[in-house]
């Protein structure tokens, strides 16, 4: 299942984001990753690091790439590495990859003998922990004016900006981008004359029509409440904050009183409205992700909050004629912007990389629009680059999502995390709220207590 088990492994659970990298995807045979360094390994010889573009420099020596293989497969990585090898024939490239590569490579990271480049995803990987353990290179200054292999400024291309795990410092660059949102079957809506909602009032209006037809309007994954948090609550919070997504960082930093703030309370009220109008499937509370998704595909419900991995995850169960529709958010007031609550997977250069110039050149090589199109075609997901996918072979839902992210009418919120104990309190409180066991005020009380406890334990 695509639920980021790696958060649990490192006691950090994402508040608003789940990097969808196929933690339940078919296992792939590792292609490398010995825990012991080769006695024949020689120091890399390459040109000095540059601040802007170093893709035209001669690169030589050994260059090791570590990447996790999960739901996205390895076809894109194989293709990219082959192209990079042609560009730099004097490099000796080693791939350390597979479904269990994070565990296999862990001893080498601990011993101070890491690969040069790492894709941080899958079980056992966590970028924040790697920064905390001083394993990743500080690339803050290098990123400021960085241009990709096509000469385009990277900061202008990224959908989601690099996360600052330490104030003012960047150690990673998001490679994979996705967001939570609300899904529906466009074919079903066309058949019944139901309109796609543009905001919360129109969402309630069409939900009432759906309910009147005998179908449940909204189903969610109650066993994993962060689905409805990412798909509804978080975007509603940003919308209620006048489209200012900085409030989510205040939530993540556990700012005293934030869970009782007006935007959060307004967002909770929207869940209450759905609950009290009987628009939420009462059985949702006991459903896991695949069960809720299967019922939705069978038209037992019209809407479901989920991540962009949904289509790929359920590809074997999609009924004929089903047409995926995607909306980043449905919680905005009339006239408000769409809010994208993201999840990402990142890449980085090891602090103790033996060939950092090759690793940096590889980053510049990867982050082009052309390679973003290939990622979409080969993985069914989005790379963190604003690219035109209309003429590509990417799925329609991915193309639709990219149009939102390229639009000035969409706010892309920051990616943040909560401490595990606070996240658990939030999940429990969401379940209690959706099942009428507590009020929004009681929800806020629970969260403030959990946040206070977390602050005291630091």
mmCIF file of N, CA, C and O in Angstrom, residues 118-186:
data_model
loop_
_atom_site.group_PDB
_atom_site.id
_atom_site.type_symbol
_atom_site.label_atom_id
_atom_site.label_comp_id
_atom_site.label_asym_id
_atom_site.label_seq_id
_atom_site.Cartn_x
_atom_site.Cartn_y
_atom_site.Cartn_z
ATOM 1 N N UNK A 118 21.698 9.726 -3.686
ATOM 2 C CA UNK A 118 20.671 8.866 -3.101
ATOM 3 C C UNK A 118 19.275 9.414 -3.380
ATOM 4 O O UNK A 118 19.027 10.614 -3.294
ATOM 5 N N UNK A 119 18.394 8.501 -3.768
ATOM 6 C CA UNK A 119 16.954 8.790 -3.886
ATOM 7 C C UNK A 119 16.331 8.290 -2.596
ATOM 8 O O UNK A 119 16.353 7.092 -2.300
ATOM 9 N N UNK A 120 15.775 9.204 -1.807
ATOM 10 C CA UNK A 120 15.306 8.884 -0.453
ATOM 11 C C UNK A 120 13.818 8.548 -0.487
ATOM 12 O O UNK A 120 12.967 9.436 -0.527
ATOM 13 N N UNK A 121 13.521 7.263 -0.472
ATOM 14 C CA UNK A 121 12.129 6.825 -0.541
ATOM 15 C C UNK A 121 12.049 5.386 -0.066
ATOM 16 O O UNK A 121 13.048 4.689 0.034
ATOM 17 N N UNK A 122 10.836 4.951 0.281
ATOM 18 C CA UNK A 122 10.620 3.572 0.667
ATOM 19 C C UNK A 122 10.870 3.316 2.145
ATOM 20 O O UNK A 122 11.351 4.176 2.885
ATOM 21 N N UNK A 123 10.534 2.118 2.568
ATOM 22 C CA UNK A 123 10.690 1.725 3.969
ATOM 23 C C UNK A 123 12.146 1.861 4.409
ATOM 24 O O UNK A 123 13.070 1.452 3.710
ATOM 25 N N UNK A 124 12.324 2.450 5.586
ATOM 26 C CA UNK A 124 13.664 2.591 6.135
ATOM 27 C C UNK A 124 14.398 3.839 5.713
ATOM 28 O O UNK A 124 15.561 4.030 6.078
ATOM 29 N N UNK A 125 13.740 4.719 4.952
ATOM 30 C CA UNK A 125 14.389 5.952 4.499
ATOM 31 C C UNK A 125 13.642 7.159 5.045
ATOM 32 O O UNK A 125 12.411 7.192 5.045
ATOM 33 N N UNK A 126 14.366 8.162 5.491
ATOM 34 C CA UNK A 126 13.739 9.379 5.987
ATOM 35 C C UNK A 126 14.739 10.522 5.875
ATOM 36 O O UNK A 126 15.792 10.511 6.504
ATOM 37 N N UNK A 127 14.424 11.485 5.052
ATOM 38 C CA UNK A 127 15.346 12.589 4.785
ATOM 39 C C UNK A 127 15.655 13.393 6.040
ATOM 40 O O UNK A 127 16.811 13.772 6.272
ATOM 41 N N UNK A 128 14.637 13.662 6.847
ATOM 42 C CA UNK A 128 14.865 14.450 8.059
ATOM 43 C C UNK A 128 15.863 13.753 8.984
ATOM 44 O O UNK A 128 16.756 14.394 9.557
ATOM 45 N N UNK A 129 15.724 12.454 9.113
ATOM 46 C CA UNK A 129 16.637 11.710 9.975
ATOM 47 C C UNK A 129 18.062 11.734 9.414
ATOM 48 O O UNK A 129 19.040 11.835 10.164
ATOM 49 N N UNK A 130 18.183 11.657 8.098
ATOM 50 C CA UNK A 130 19.497 11.667 7.467
ATOM 51 C C UNK A 130 20.188 13.019 7.658
ATOM 52 O O UNK A 130 21.403 13.086 7.851
ATOM 53 N N UNK A 131 19.399 14.088 7.625
ATOM 54 C CA UNK A 131 19.956 15.415 7.888
ATOM 55 C C UNK A 131 20.398 15.498 9.350
ATOM 56 O O UNK A 131 21.484 15.990 9.666
ATOM 57 N N UNK A 132 19.544 15.002 10.231
ATOM 58 C CA UNK A 132 19.857 15.022 11.652
ATOM 59 C C UNK A 132 21.141 14.242 11.945
ATOM 60 O O UNK A 132 21.946 14.635 12.807
ATOM 61 N N UNK A 133 21.346 13.155 11.203
ATOM 62 C CA UNK A 133 22.532 12.318 11.398
ATOM 63 C C UNK A 133 23.744 12.844 10.627
ATOM 64 O O UNK A 133 24.790 12.174 10.595
ATOM 65 N N UNK A 134 23.602 14.012 9.994
ATOM 66 C CA UNK A 134 24.697 14.668 9.263
ATOM 67 C C UNK A 134 25.235 13.794 8.133
ATOM 68 O O UNK A 134 26.444 13.710 7.906
ATOM 69 N N UNK A 135 24.301 13.163 7.404
ATOM 70 C CA UNK A 135 24.712 12.263 6.321
ATOM 71 C C UNK A 135 24.622 12.908 4.944
ATOM 72 O O UNK A 135 25.179 12.381 3.974
ATOM 73 N N UNK A 136 23.910 14.040 4.845
ATOM 74 C CA UNK A 136 23.672 14.662 3.543
ATOM 75 C C UNK A 136 24.415 15.988 3.403
ATOM 76 O O UNK A 136 24.570 16.736 4.365
ATOM 77 N N UNK A 137 24.822 16.290 2.200
ATOM 78 C CA UNK A 137 25.564 17.508 1.912
ATOM 79 C C UNK A 137 24.653 18.733 1.956
ATOM 80 O O UNK A 137 23.512 18.696 1.475
ATOM 81 N N UNK A 138 25.140 19.816 2.525
ATOM 82 C CA UNK A 138 24.436 21.092 2.511
ATOM 83 C C UNK A 138 24.604 21.680 1.107
ATOM 84 O O UNK A 138 25.712 22.023 0.692
ATOM 85 N N UNK A 139 23.502 21.780 0.353
ATOM 86 C CA UNK A 139 23.576 22.275 -1.032
ATOM 87 C C UNK A 139 22.858 23.615 -1.179
ATOM 88 O O UNK A 139 22.468 23.999 -2.287
ATOM 89 N N UNK A 140 22.688 24.321 -0.083
ATOM 90 C CA UNK A 140 21.950 25.583 -0.080
ATOM 91 C C UNK A 140 22.494 26.572 -1.099
ATOM 92 O O UNK A 140 21.743 27.075 -1.957
ATOM 93 N N UNK A 141 23.772 26.894 -1.018
ATOM 94 C CA UNK A 141 24.366 27.884 -1.919
ATOM 95 C C UNK A 141 24.375 27.401 -3.362
ATOM 96 O O UNK A 141 24.148 28.182 -4.291
ATOM 97 N N UNK A 142 24.625 26.124 -3.538
ATOM 98 C CA UNK A 142 24.663 25.550 -4.893
ATOM 99 C C UNK A 142 23.301 25.649 -5.584
ATOM 100 O O UNK A 142 23.214 25.912 -6.789
ATOM 101 N N UNK A 143 22.229 25.477 -4.813
ATOM 102 C CA UNK A 143 20.886 25.490 -5.389
ATOM 103 C C UNK A 143 20.398 26.882 -5.781
ATOM 104 O O UNK A 143 19.541 27.017 -6.659
ATOM 105 N N UNK A 144 20.937 27.912 -5.166
ATOM 106 C CA UNK A 144 20.399 29.265 -5.339
ATOM 107 C C UNK A 144 20.274 29.677 -6.800
ATOM 108 O O UNK A 144 19.240 30.191 -7.215
ATOM 109 N N UNK A 145 21.305 29.503 -7.571
ATOM 110 C CA UNK A 145 21.287 29.905 -8.978
ATOM 111 C C UNK A 145 21.453 28.713 -9.911
ATOM 112 O O UNK A 145 21.845 28.878 -11.062
ATOM 113 N N UNK A 146 21.150 27.540 -9.424
ATOM 114 C CA UNK A 146 21.366 26.319 -10.194
ATOM 115 C C UNK A 146 20.517 26.277 -11.460
ATOM 116 O O UNK A 146 19.326 26.577 -11.434
ATOM 117 N N UNK A 147 21.160 25.862 -12.537
ATOM 118 C CA UNK A 147 20.459 25.649 -13.801
ATOM 119 C C UNK A 147 20.544 24.180 -14.163
ATOM 120 O O UNK A 147 21.524 23.501 -13.858
ATOM 121 N N UNK A 148 19.504 23.695 -14.827
ATOM 122 C CA UNK A 148 19.513 22.288 -15.227
ATOM 123 C C UNK A 148 20.334 22.117 -16.502
ATOM 124 O O UNK A 148 20.942 23.067 -17.005
ATOM 125 N N UNK A 149 20.335 20.909 -17.040
ATOM 126 C CA UNK A 149 21.135 20.614 -18.226
ATOM 127 C C UNK A 149 20.675 21.384 -19.455
ATOM 128 O O UNK A 149 21.423 21.513 -20.431
ATOM 129 N N UNK A 150 19.459 21.908 -19.421
ATOM 130 C CA UNK A 150 18.935 22.709 -20.535
ATOM 131 C C UNK A 150 19.136 24.201 -20.317
ATOM 132 O O UNK A 150 18.669 25.012 -21.123
ATOM 133 N N UNK A 151 19.804 24.549 -19.222
ATOM 134 C CA UNK A 151 20.072 25.958 -18.965
ATOM 135 C C UNK A 151 18.931 26.709 -18.308
ATOM 136 O O UNK A 151 18.948 27.938 -18.221
ATOM 137 N N UNK A 152 17.922 25.978 -17.805
ATOM 138 C CA UNK A 152 16.783 26.608 -17.135
ATOM 139 C C UNK A 152 17.022 26.646 -15.631
ATOM 140 O O UNK A 152 17.543 25.687 -15.058
ATOM 141 N N UNK A 153 16.632 27.738 -15.002
ATOM 142 C CA UNK A 153 16.831 27.877 -13.568
ATOM 143 C C UNK A 153 15.928 26.899 -12.828
ATOM 144 O O UNK A 153 14.710 26.897 -13.005
ATOM 145 N N UNK A 154 16.539 26.085 -11.994
ATOM 146 C CA UNK A 154 15.802 25.011 -11.330
ATOM 147 C C UNK A 154 14.682 25.543 -10.444
ATOM 148 O O UNK A 154 13.587 24.980 -10.408
ATOM 149 N N UNK A 155 14.939 26.629 -9.726
ATOM 150 C CA UNK A 155 13.931 27.159 -8.800
ATOM 151 C C UNK A 155 12.658 27.587 -9.517
ATOM 152 O O UNK A 155 11.589 27.629 -8.917
ATOM 153 N N UNK A 156 12.760 27.905 -10.810
ATOM 154 C CA UNK A 156 11.581 28.306 -11.585
ATOM 155 C C UNK A 156 10.781 27.103 -12.066
ATOM 156 O O UNK A 156 9.614 27.234 -12.428
ATOM 157 N N UNK A 157 11.419 25.940 -12.083
ATOM 158 C CA UNK A 157 10.777 24.734 -12.611
ATOM 159 C C UNK A 157 10.089 23.895 -11.550
ATOM 160 O O UNK A 157 9.133 23.181 -11.845
ATOM 161 N N UNK A 158 10.569 23.974 -10.308
ATOM 162 C CA UNK A 158 10.058 23.096 -9.276
ATOM 163 C C UNK A 158 8.630 23.442 -8.862
ATOM 164 O O UNK A 158 8.304 24.603 -8.643
ATOM 165 N N UNK A 159 7.812 22.429 -8.709
ATOM 166 C CA UNK A 159 6.455 22.630 -8.201
ATOM 167 C C UNK A 159 6.518 22.827 -6.693
ATOM 168 O O UNK A 159 5.933 23.745 -6.143
ATOM 169 N N UNK A 160 7.253 21.951 -6.018
ATOM 170 C CA UNK A 160 7.433 22.024 -4.574
ATOM 171 C C UNK A 160 8.885 22.358 -4.278
ATOM 172 O O UNK A 160 9.800 21.708 -4.793
ATOM 173 N N UNK A 161 9.119 23.379 -3.490
ATOM 174 C CA UNK A 161 10.473 23.839 -3.202
ATOM 175 C C UNK A 161 11.159 22.913 -2.191
ATOM 176 O O UNK A 161 10.514 22.211 -1.424
ATOM 177 N N UNK A 162 12.493 22.920 -2.160
ATOM 178 C CA UNK A 162 13.223 22.089 -1.202
ATOM 179 C C UNK A 162 12.848 22.414 0.241
ATOM 180 O O UNK A 162 12.691 23.580 0.602
ATOM 181 N N UNK A 163 12.719 21.370 1.038
ATOM 182 C CA UNK A 163 12.355 21.527 2.446
ATOM 183 C C UNK A 163 13.577 21.947 3.255
ATOM 184 O O UNK A 163 14.700 21.529 2.981
ATOM 185 N N UNK A 164 13.364 22.816 4.240
ATOM 186 C CA UNK A 164 14.434 23.221 5.143
ATOM 187 C C UNK A 164 14.323 22.420 6.438
ATOM 188 O O UNK A 164 13.582 22.786 7.348
ATOM 189 N N UNK A 165 15.042 21.320 6.517
ATOM 190 C CA UNK A 165 15.027 20.518 7.734
ATOM 191 C C UNK A 165 15.824 21.203 8.837
ATOM 192 O O UNK A 165 15.630 20.950 10.015
ATOM 193 N N UNK A 166 16.733 22.091 8.421
ATOM 194 C CA UNK A 166 17.420 22.996 9.331
ATOM 195 C C UNK A 166 17.169 24.402 8.798
ATOM 196 O O UNK A 166 17.202 24.617 7.581
ATOM 197 N N UNK A 167 16.879 25.339 9.667
ATOM 198 C CA UNK A 167 16.501 26.683 9.245
ATOM 199 C C UNK A 167 17.501 27.278 8.262
ATOM 200 O O UNK A 167 18.701 27.359 8.548
ATOM 201 N N UNK A 168 16.989 27.685 7.096
ATOM 202 C CA UNK A 168 17.819 28.349 6.107
ATOM 203 C C UNK A 168 18.736 27.443 5.313
ATOM 204 O O UNK A 168 19.552 27.930 4.519
ATOM 205 N N UNK A 169 18.624 26.108 5.496
ATOM 206 C CA UNK A 169 19.522 25.189 4.814
ATOM 207 C C UNK A 169 18.745 24.148 4.008
ATOM 208 O O UNK A 169 17.702 23.668 4.430
ATOM 209 N N UNK A 170 19.293 23.807 2.859
ATOM 210 C CA UNK A 170 18.716 22.768 2.006
ATOM 211 C C UNK A 170 19.704 21.626 1.845
ATOM 212 O O UNK A 170 20.871 21.843 1.528
ATOM 213 N N UNK A 171 19.220 20.433 2.076
ATOM 214 C CA UNK A 171 20.050 19.243 1.901
ATOM 215 C C UNK A 171 19.466 18.304 0.845
ATOM 216 O O UNK A 171 20.143 17.371 0.417
ATOM 217 N N UNK A 172 18.220 18.518 0.468
ATOM 218 C CA UNK A 172 17.539 17.640 -0.478
ATOM 219 C C UNK A 172 16.778 18.460 -1.517
ATOM 220 O O UNK A 172 16.511 19.643 -1.321
ATOM 221 N N UNK A 173 16.419 17.785 -2.611
ATOM 222 C CA UNK A 173 15.563 18.379 -3.640
ATOM 223 C C UNK A 173 14.428 17.394 -3.904
ATOM 224 O O UNK A 173 14.694 16.214 -4.172
ATOM 225 N N UNK A 174 13.173 17.821 -3.831
ATOM 226 C CA UNK A 174 12.068 16.905 -4.110
ATOM 227 C C UNK A 174 12.092 16.453 -5.572
ATOM 228 O O UNK A 174 12.115 17.283 -6.480
ATOM 229 N N UNK A 175 12.113 15.161 -5.798
ATOM 230 C CA UNK A 175 12.101 14.615 -7.157
ATOM 231 C C UNK A 175 10.699 14.208 -7.585
ATOM 232 O O UNK A 175 10.260 14.513 -8.696
ATOM 233 N N UNK A 176 9.997 13.516 -6.702
ATOM 234 C CA UNK A 176 8.629 13.063 -6.995
ATOM 235 C C UNK A 176 7.652 14.016 -6.334
ATOM 236 O O UNK A 176 7.827 14.396 -5.175
ATOM 237 N N UNK A 177 6.637 14.404 -7.072
ATOM 238 C CA UNK A 177 5.619 15.284 -6.508
ATOM 239 C C UNK A 177 4.244 14.672 -6.721
ATOM 240 O O UNK A 177 3.927 14.151 -7.791
ATOM 241 N N UNK A 178 3.449 14.757 -5.686
ATOM 242 C CA UNK A 178 2.051 14.368 -5.810
ATOM 243 C C UNK A 178 1.264 15.176 -4.807
ATOM 244 O O UNK A 178 1.847 15.891 -3.980
ATOM 245 N N UNK A 179 -0.013 15.101 -4.876
ATOM 246 C CA UNK A 179 -0.780 15.793 -3.851
ATOM 247 C C UNK A 179 -2.039 15.003 -3.541
ATOM 248 O O UNK A 179 -2.504 14.188 -4.328
ATOM 249 N N UNK A 180 -2.541 15.270 -2.364
ATOM 250 C CA UNK A 180 -3.841 14.754 -1.990
ATOM 251 C C UNK A 180 -4.897 15.497 -2.798
ATOM 252 O O UNK A 180 -4.633 16.560 -3.360
ATOM 253 N N UNK A 181 -6.066 14.928 -2.847
ATOM 254 C CA UNK A 181 -7.155 15.584 -3.546
ATOM 255 C C UNK A 181 -8.416 14.761 -3.426
ATOM 256 O O UNK A 181 -8.487 13.803 -2.647
ATOM 257 N N UNK A 182 -9.413 15.123 -4.195
ATOM 258 C CA UNK A 182 -10.691 14.416 -4.213
ATOM 259 C C UNK A 182 -10.895 13.804 -5.592
ATOM 260 O O UNK A 182 -10.752 14.490 -6.606
ATOM 261 N N UNK A 183 -11.211 12.520 -5.625
ATOM 262 C CA UNK A 183 -11.391 11.800 -6.876
ATOM 263 C C UNK A 183 -12.873 11.463 -7.103
ATOM 264 O O UNK A 183 -13.628 11.269 -6.146
ATOM 265 N N UNK A 184 -13.227 11.379 -8.371
ATOM 266 C CA UNK A 184 -14.589 10.976 -8.750
ATOM 267 C C UNK A 184 -14.537 10.362 -10.139
ATOM 268 O O UNK A 184 -13.521 10.466 -10.842
ATOM 269 N N UNK A 185 -15.599 9.701 -10.549
ATOM 270 C CA UNK A 185 -15.683 9.081 -11.865
ATOM 271 C C UNK A 185 -16.376 10.053 -12.820
ATOM 272 O O UNK A 185 -17.585 10.285 -12.711
ATOM 273 N N UNK A 186 -15.625 10.617 -13.744
ATOM 274 C CA UNK A 186 -16.195 11.594 -14.669
ATOM 275 C C UNK A 186 -17.305 10.991 -15.530
ATOM 276 O O UNK A 186 -18.283 11.670 -15.868
#
